[in-house]
Amino acid sequence: MKCVVCSRDAGEKGYCELHLKAYENIVKNYDAWKKALEISWKEYLSGVVKNPLTGEWAKEVAEYLIKSGDKESVA
Ligand SMILES: [Zn+2]
């Protein structure tokens, strides 16, 4: 199985190791944001993509999540 974002070998959840890390950070940060702001998952993801401080990996994951219309899939 390939990573849904790049074409490296994927493990858990369809992400490679690097993108899985980025994904986990995105979800974790959203939990923190949600407590402070009224922000939807989609709005949050757009913010991640637009933020110049967002790392390349996280940006790719956020773009993928927006495109795929993924619901907040927090385990
Ligand atoms: Zn990847």
mmCIF file of N, CA, C and O and ligand atoms in Angstrom:
data_model
loop_
_atom_site.group_PDB
_atom_site.id
_atom_site.type_symbol
_atom_site.label_atom_id
_atom_site.label_comp_id
_atom_site.label_asym_id
_atom_site.label_seq_id
_atom_site.Cartn_x
_atom_site.Cartn_y
_atom_site.Cartn_z
ATOM 1 N N MET A 1 0.844 -1.201 0.000
ATOM 2 C CA MET A 1 0.000 0.000 0.000
ATOM 3 C C MET A 1 0.876 1.246 0.000
ATOM 4 O O MET A 1 1.885 1.319 0.685
ATOM 5 N N LYS A 2 0.434 2.217 -0.811
ATOM 6 C CA LYS A 2 1.186 3.469 -0.896
ATOM 7 C C LYS A 2 0.525 4.536 -0.038
ATOM 8 O O LYS A 2 -0.682 4.543 0.157
ATOM 9 N N CYS A 3 1.353 5.478 0.403
ATOM 10 C CA CYS A 3 0.851 6.622 1.154
ATOM 11 C C CYS A 3 -0.144 7.385 0.276
ATOM 12 O O CYS A 3 0.069 7.536 -0.924
ATOM 13 N N VAL A 4 -1.224 7.887 0.883
ATOM 14 C CA VAL A 4 -2.248 8.604 0.116
ATOM 15 C C VAL A 4 -1.756 9.968 -0.364
ATOM 16 O O VAL A 4 -2.338 10.573 -1.256
ATOM 17 N N VAL A 5 -0.695 10.468 0.232
ATOM 18 C CA VAL A 5 -0.190 11.787 -0.127
ATOM 19 C C VAL A 5 0.998 11.702 -1.077
ATOM 20 O O VAL A 5 1.043 12.372 -2.104
ATOM 21 N N CYS A 6 1.959 10.879 -0.736
ATOM 22 C CA CYS A 6 3.116 10.715 -1.601
ATOM 23 C C CYS A 6 3.085 9.273 -2.085
ATOM 24 O O CYS A 6 2.073 8.622 -1.991
ATOM 25 N N SER A 7 4.178 8.766 -2.585
ATOM 26 C CA SER A 7 4.096 7.378 -3.046
ATOM 27 C C SER A 7 5.039 6.458 -2.286
ATOM 28 O O SER A 7 5.432 5.419 -2.778
ATOM 29 N N ARG A 8 5.382 6.895 -1.077
ATOM 30 C CA ARG A 8 6.194 6.014 -0.249
ATOM 31 C C ARG A 8 5.320 4.891 0.303
ATOM 32 O O ARG A 8 4.098 4.985 0.276
ATOM 33 N N ASP A 9 5.964 3.872 0.833
ATOM 34 C CA ASP A 9 5.213 2.786 1.443
ATOM 35 C C ASP A 9 4.469 3.303 2.669
ATOM 36 O O ASP A 9 5.025 4.038 3.470
ATOM 37 N N ALA A 10 3.220 2.936 2.758
ATOM 38 C CA ALA A 10 2.399 3.426 3.857
ATOM 39 C C ALA A 10 2.198 2.355 4.916
ATOM 40 O O ALA A 10 2.259 1.162 4.639
ATOM 41 N N GLY A 11 1.956 2.824 6.115
ATOM 42 C CA GLY A 11 1.621 1.906 7.199
ATOM 43 C C GLY A 11 0.205 2.176 7.632
ATOM 44 O O GLY A 11 -0.704 2.302 6.811
ATOM 45 N N GLU A 12 0.036 2.354 8.909
ATOM 46 C CA GLU A 12 -1.215 2.679 9.550
ATOM 47 C C GLU A 12 -1.952 3.828 8.862
ATOM 48 O O GLU A 12 -1.335 4.837 8.524
ATOM 49 N N LYS A 13 -3.253 3.709 8.674
ATOM 50 C CA LYS A 13 -4.106 4.796 8.176
ATOM 51 C C LYS A 13 -3.798 5.243 6.756
ATOM 52 O O LYS A 13 -4.277 6.274 6.307
ATOM 53 N N GLY A 14 -2.954 4.528 6.058
ATOM 54 C CA GLY A 14 -2.666 4.897 4.672
ATOM 55 C C GLY A 14 -1.640 5.998 4.509
ATOM 56 O O GLY A 14 -1.463 6.511 3.416
ATOM 57 N N TYR A 15 -0.974 6.365 5.565
ATOM 58 C CA TYR A 15 0.080 7.368 5.459
ATOM 59 C C TYR A 15 1.444 6.719 5.676
ATOM 60 O O TYR A 15 1.563 5.764 6.428
ATOM 61 N N CYS A 16 2.442 7.292 5.034
ATOM 62 C CA CYS A 16 3.804 6.860 5.321
ATOM 63 C C CYS A 16 4.163 7.433 6.692
ATOM 64 O O CYS A 16 3.408 8.211 7.270
ATOM 65 N N GLU A 17 5.314 7.088 7.183
ATOM 66 C CA GLU A 17 5.716 7.507 8.523
ATOM 67 C C GLU A 17 5.699 9.028 8.691
ATOM 68 O O GLU A 17 5.235 9.552 9.691
ATOM 69 N N LEU A 18 6.251 9.731 7.709
ATOM 70 C CA LEU A 18 6.357 11.182 7.799
ATOM 71 C C LEU A 18 4.997 11.863 7.737
ATOM 72 O O LEU A 18 4.716 12.782 8.508
ATOM 73 N N HIS A 19 4.153 11.407 6.840
ATOM 74 C CA HIS A 19 2.841 12.019 6.721
ATOM 75 C C HIS A 19 1.939 11.616 7.887
ATOM 76 O O HIS A 19 1.059 12.371 8.275
ATOM 77 N N LEU A 20 2.157 10.445 8.440
ATOM 78 C CA LEU A 20 1.373 10.041 9.609
ATOM 79 C C LEU A 20 1.706 10.961 10.791
ATOM 80 O O LEU A 20 0.815 11.409 11.514
ATOM 81 N N LYS A 21 2.977 11.254 10.954
ATOM 82 C CA LYS A 21 3.406 12.184 12.009
ATOM 83 C C LYS A 21 2.730 13.533 11.823
ATOM 84 O O LYS A 21 2.228 14.133 12.768
ATOM 85 N N ALA A 22 2.761 14.014 10.598
ATOM 86 C CA ALA A 22 2.167 15.310 10.289
ATOM 87 C C ALA A 22 0.665 15.270 10.563
ATOM 88 O O ALA A 22 0.097 16.201 11.127
ATOM 89 N N TYR A 23 0.025 14.176 10.175
ATOM 90 C CA TYR A 23 -1.412 14.022 10.392
ATOM 91 C C TYR A 23 -1.744 14.052 11.884
ATOM 92 O O TYR A 23 -2.673 14.729 12.317
ATOM 93 N N GLU A 24 -0.955 13.325 12.662
ATOM 94 C CA GLU A 24 -1.198 13.288 14.113
ATOM 95 C C GLU A 24 -1.045 14.675 14.729
ATOM 96 O O GLU A 24 -1.799 15.053 15.625
ATOM 97 N N ASN A 25 -0.074 15.433 14.243
ATOM 98 C CA ASN A 25 0.111 16.793 14.748
ATOM 99 C C ASN A 25 -1.069 17.679 14.392
ATOM 100 O O ASN A 25 -1.517 18.490 15.201
ATOM 101 N N ILE A 26 -1.561 17.529 13.188
ATOM 102 C CA ILE A 26 -2.715 18.311 12.745
ATOM 103 C C ILE A 26 -3.917 18.035 13.652
ATOM 104 O O ILE A 26 -4.578 18.955 14.116
ATOM 105 N N VAL A 27 -4.167 16.769 13.901
ATOM 106 C CA VAL A 27 -5.310 16.397 14.743
ATOM 107 C C VAL A 27 -5.128 16.904 16.173
ATOM 108 O O VAL A 27 -6.050 17.434 16.785
ATOM 109 N N LYS A 28 -3.916 16.780 16.661
ATOM 110 C CA LYS A 28 -3.626 17.202 18.028
ATOM 111 C C LYS A 28 -3.814 18.719 18.166
ATOM 112 O O LYS A 28 -4.407 19.202 19.127
ATOM 113 N N ASN A 29 -3.311 19.459 17.195
ATOM 114 C CA ASN A 29 -3.444 20.913 17.241
ATOM 115 C C ASN A 29 -4.904 21.345 17.122
ATOM 116 O O ASN A 29 -5.306 22.336 17.715
ATOM 117 N N TYR A 30 -5.666 20.595 16.346
ATOM 118 C CA TYR A 30 -7.077 20.943 16.196
ATOM 119 C C TYR A 30 -7.797 20.832 17.538
ATOM 120 O O TYR A 30 -8.618 21.672 17.871
ATOM 121 N N ASP A 31 -7.465 19.806 18.295
ATOM 122 C CA ASP A 31 -8.062 19.660 19.626
ATOM 123 C C ASP A 31 -7.797 20.891 20.477
ATOM 124 O O ASP A 31 -8.678 21.362 21.193
ATOM 125 N N ALA A 32 -6.601 21.413 20.391
ATOM 126 C CA ALA A 32 -6.239 22.594 21.175
ATOM 127 C C ALA A 32 -6.998 23.823 20.666
ATOM 128 O O ALA A 32 -7.505 24.622 21.452
ATOM 129 N N TRP A 33 -7.060 23.962 19.366
ATOM 130 C CA TRP A 33 -7.743 25.114 18.752
ATOM 131 C C TRP A 33 -9.224 25.125 19.084
ATOM 132 O O TRP A 33 -9.805 26.161 19.345
ATOM 133 N N LYS A 34 -9.819 23.948 19.000
ATOM 134 C CA LYS A 34 -11.255 23.805 19.221
ATOM 135 C C LYS A 34 -11.669 24.337 20.581
ATOM 136 O O LYS A 34 -12.762 24.849 20.754
ATOM 137 N N LYS A 35 -10.781 24.163 21.551
ATOM 138 C CA LYS A 35 -11.102 24.603 22.906
ATOM 139 C C LYS A 35 -11.160 26.118 22.993
ATOM 140 O O LYS A 35 -11.873 26.679 23.800
ATOM 141 N N ALA A 36 -10.363 26.775 22.161
ATOM 142 C CA ALA A 36 -10.274 28.232 22.221
ATOM 143 C C ALA A 36 -11.168 28.930 21.199
ATOM 144 O O ALA A 36 -11.642 30.034 21.424
ATOM 145 N N LEU A 37 -11.387 28.285 20.080
ATOM 146 C CA LEU A 37 -12.094 28.935 18.979
ATOM 147 C C LEU A 37 -13.238 28.096 18.452
ATOM 148 O O LEU A 37 -13.205 26.884 18.523
ATOM 149 N N GLU A 38 -14.223 28.801 17.903
ATOM 150 C CA GLU A 38 -15.281 28.102 17.182
ATOM 151 C C GLU A 38 -14.764 27.907 15.767
ATOM 152 O O GLU A 38 -14.838 28.793 14.931
ATOM 153 N N ILE A 39 -14.215 26.781 15.538
ATOM 154 C CA ILE A 39 -13.636 26.570 14.210
ATOM 155 C C ILE A 39 -13.942 25.153 13.747
ATOM 156 O O ILE A 39 -13.843 24.206 14.527
ATOM 157 N N SER A 40 -14.359 25.043 12.506
ATOM 158 C CA SER A 40 -14.674 23.715 11.991
ATOM 159 C C SER A 40 -13.380 23.050 11.528
ATOM 160 O O SER A 40 -12.368 23.712 11.299
ATOM 161 N N TRP A 41 -13.465 21.768 11.361
ATOM 162 C CA TRP A 41 -12.317 20.978 10.891
ATOM 163 C C TRP A 41 -11.821 21.519 9.552
ATOM 164 O O TRP A 41 -10.631 21.713 9.343
ATOM 165 N N LYS A 42 -12.775 21.799 8.646
ATOM 166 C CA LYS A 42 -12.431 22.327 7.326
ATOM 167 C C LYS A 42 -11.736 23.681 7.409
ATOM 168 O O LYS A 42 -10.740 23.934 6.737
ATOM 169 N N GLU A 43 -12.310 24.570 8.232
ATOM 170 C CA GLU A 43 -11.714 25.902 8.400
ATOM 171 C C GLU A 43 -10.313 25.794 8.973
ATOM 172 O O GLU A 43 -9.396 26.497 8.562
ATOM 173 N N TYR A 44 -10.210 24.902 9.911
ATOM 174 C CA TYR A 44 -8.912 24.680 10.535
ATOM 175 C C TYR A 44 -7.895 24.201 9.498
ATOM 176 O O TYR A 44 -6.776 24.710 9.417
ATOM 177 N N LEU A 45 -8.305 23.258 8.675
ATOM 178 C CA LEU A 45 -7.395 22.724 7.655
ATOM 179 C C LEU A 45 -6.968 23.801 6.665
ATOM 180 O O LEU A 45 -5.797 23.882 6.280
ATOM 181 N N SER A 46 -7.912 24.667 6.256
ATOM 182 C CA SER A 46 -7.556 25.765 5.348
ATOM 183 C C SER A 46 -6.514 26.662 6.011
ATOM 184 O O SER A 46 -5.600 27.149 5.361
ATOM 185 N N GLY A 47 -6.703 26.892 7.308
ATOM 186 C CA GLY A 47 -5.757 27.705 8.044
ATOM 187 C C GLY A 47 -4.372 27.075 8.072
ATOM 188 O O GLY A 47 -3.367 27.764 7.928
ATOM 189 N N VAL A 48 -4.349 25.774 8.229
ATOM 190 C CA VAL A 48 -3.068 25.060 8.250
ATOM 191 C C VAL A 48 -2.354 25.235 6.909
ATOM 192 O O VAL A 48 -1.165 25.518 6.850
ATOM 193 N N VAL A 49 -3.107 25.098 5.821
ATOM 194 C CA VAL A 49 -2.518 25.209 4.484
ATOM 195 C C VAL A 49 -1.987 26.619 4.235
ATOM 196 O O VAL A 49 -0.925 26.805 3.656
ATOM 197 N N LYS A 50 -2.755 27.615 4.703
ATOM 198 C CA LYS A 50 -2.362 29.007 4.444
ATOM 199 C C LYS A 50 -1.265 29.519 5.369
ATOM 200 O O LYS A 50 -0.606 30.499 5.059
ATOM 201 N N ASN A 51 -1.128 28.879 6.502
ATOM 202 C CA ASN A 51 -0.138 29.342 7.472
ATOM 203 C C ASN A 51 1.286 29.134 6.945
ATOM 204 O O ASN A 51 1.695 28.012 6.662
ATOM 205 N N PRO A 52 2.050 30.232 6.823
ATOM 206 C CA PRO A 52 3.419 30.097 6.306
ATOM 207 C C PRO A 52 4.322 29.306 7.252
ATOM 208 O O PRO A 52 5.392 28.854 6.840
ATOM 209 N N LEU A 53 3.881 29.124 8.477
ATOM 210 C CA LEU A 53 4.703 28.386 9.434
ATOM 211 C C LEU A 53 4.467 26.880 9.362
ATOM 212 O O LEU A 53 5.186 26.094 9.964
ATOM 213 N N THR A 54 3.438 26.491 8.627
ATOM 214 C CA THR A 54 3.145 25.069 8.497
ATOM 215 C C THR A 54 4.242 24.380 7.696
ATOM 216 O O THR A 54 4.652 24.872 6.654
ATOM 217 N N GLY A 55 4.690 23.271 8.192
ATOM 218 C CA GLY A 55 5.716 22.510 7.485
ATOM 219 C C GLY A 55 5.168 21.885 6.208
ATOM 220 O O GLY A 55 3.960 21.735 6.052
ATOM 221 N N GLU A 56 6.057 21.560 5.327
ATOM 222 C CA GLU A 56 5.696 20.976 4.029
ATOM 223 C C GLU A 56 4.832 19.721 4.195
ATOM 224 O O GLU A 56 3.837 19.549 3.526
ATOM 225 N N TRP A 57 5.210 18.866 5.117
ATOM 226 C CA TRP A 57 4.490 17.594 5.288
ATOM 227 C C TRP A 57 3.061 17.833 5.746
ATOM 228 O O TRP A 57 2.118 17.241 5.226
ATOM 229 N N ALA A 58 2.932 18.709 6.740
ATOM 230 C CA ALA A 58 1.608 18.989 7.287
ATOM 231 C C ALA A 58 0.723 19.636 6.229
ATOM 232 O O ALA A 58 -0.471 19.357 6.132
ATOM 233 N N LYS A 59 1.328 20.508 5.432
ATOM 234 C CA LYS A 59 0.576 21.181 4.381
ATOM 235 C C LYS A 59 0.027 20.159 3.384
ATOM 236 O O LYS A 59 -1.124 20.221 2.977
ATOM 237 N N GLU A 60 0.849 19.213 3.011
ATOM 238 C CA GLU A 60 0.409 18.182 2.064
ATOM 239 C C GLU A 60 -0.729 17.343 2.636
ATOM 240 O O GLU A 60 -1.688 17.016 1.943
ATOM 241 N N VAL A 61 -0.615 17.022 3.902
ATOM 242 C CA VAL A 61 -1.666 16.225 4.535
ATOM 243 C C VAL A 61 -2.966 17.034 4.611
ATOM 244 O O VAL A 61 -4.040 16.523 4.293
ATOM 245 N N ALA A 62 -2.853 18.306 5.002
ATOM 246 C CA ALA A 62 -4.049 19.148 5.113
ATOM 247 C C ALA A 62 -4.724 19.299 3.753
ATOM 248 O O ALA A 62 -5.953 19.227 3.646
ATOM 249 N N GLU A 63 -3.922 19.494 2.716
ATOM 250 C CA GLU A 63 -4.490 19.614 1.364
ATOM 251 C C GLU A 63 -5.199 18.325 0.966
ATOM 252 O O GLU A 63 -6.272 18.347 0.375
ATOM 253 N N TYR A 64 -4.599 17.221 1.312
ATOM 254 C CA TYR A 64 -5.217 15.941 0.995
ATOM 255 C C TYR A 64 -6.554 15.791 1.736
ATOM 256 O O TYR A 64 -7.551 15.372 1.153
ATOM 257 N N LEU A 65 -6.564 16.168 3.008
ATOM 258 C CA LEU A 65 -7.785 16.028 3.810
ATOM 259 C C LEU A 65 -8.909 16.922 3.288
ATOM 260 O O LEU A 65 -10.072 16.534 3.268
ATOM 261 N N ILE A 66 -8.549 18.124 2.844
ATOM 262 C CA ILE A 66 -9.555 19.028 2.282
ATOM 263 C C ILE A 66 -10.120 18.416 1.003
ATOM 264 O O ILE A 66 -11.331 18.365 0.793
ATOM 265 N N LYS A 67 -9.235 17.949 0.156
ATOM 266 C CA LYS A 67 -9.632 17.374 -1.128
ATOM 267 C C LYS A 67 -10.497 16.138 -0.952
ATOM 268 O O LYS A 67 -11.474 15.939 -1.662
ATOM 269 N N SER A 68 -10.119 15.315 -0.004
ATOM 270 C CA SER A 68 -10.822 14.049 0.169
ATOM 271 C C SER A 68 -12.127 14.238 0.940
ATOM 272 O O SER A 68 -12.921 13.324 1.056
ATOM 273 N N GLY A 69 -12.321 15.461 1.499
ATOM 274 C CA GLY A 69 -13.544 15.723 2.235
ATOM 275 C C GLY A 69 -13.644 14.873 3.487
ATOM 276 O O GLY A 69 -14.730 14.579 3.966
ATOM 277 N N ASP A 70 -12.495 14.518 3.996
ATOM 278 C CA ASP A 70 -12.462 13.691 5.192
ATOM 279 C C ASP A 70 -13.116 14.391 6.371
ATOM 280 O O ASP A 70 -12.900 15.561 6.603
ATOM 281 N N LYS A 71 -13.931 13.660 7.077
ATOM 282 C CA LYS A 71 -14.477 14.189 8.327
ATOM 283 C C LYS A 71 -13.381 14.078 9.369
ATOM 284 O O LYS A 71 -12.414 13.364 9.183
ATOM 285 N N GLU A 72 -13.583 14.788 10.431
ATOM 286 C CA GLU A 72 -12.601 14.698 11.498
ATOM 287 C C GLU A 72 -12.545 13.237 11.949
ATOM 288 O O GLU A 72 -13.465 12.741 12.571
ATOM 289 N N SER A 73 -11.479 12.599 11.623
ATOM 290 C CA SER A 73 -11.423 11.174 11.902
ATOM 291 C C SER A 73 -10.482 10.879 13.054
ATOM 292 O O SER A 73 -9.495 10.202 12.917
ATOM 293 N N VAL A 74 -10.818 11.424 14.177
ATOM 294 C CA VAL A 74 -9.989 11.226 15.348
ATOM 295 C C VAL A 74 -10.379 9.917 16.017
ATOM 296 O O VAL A 74 -11.544 9.677 16.301
ATOM 297 N N ALA A 75 -9.408 9.111 16.211
ATOM 298 C CA ALA A 75 -9.675 7.813 16.823
ATOM 299 C C ALA A 75 -9.917 7.956 18.322
ATOM 300 O O ALA A 75 -9.343 8.829 18.929
HETATM 301 ZN ZN ZN B 1 3.599 10.138 2.553
#
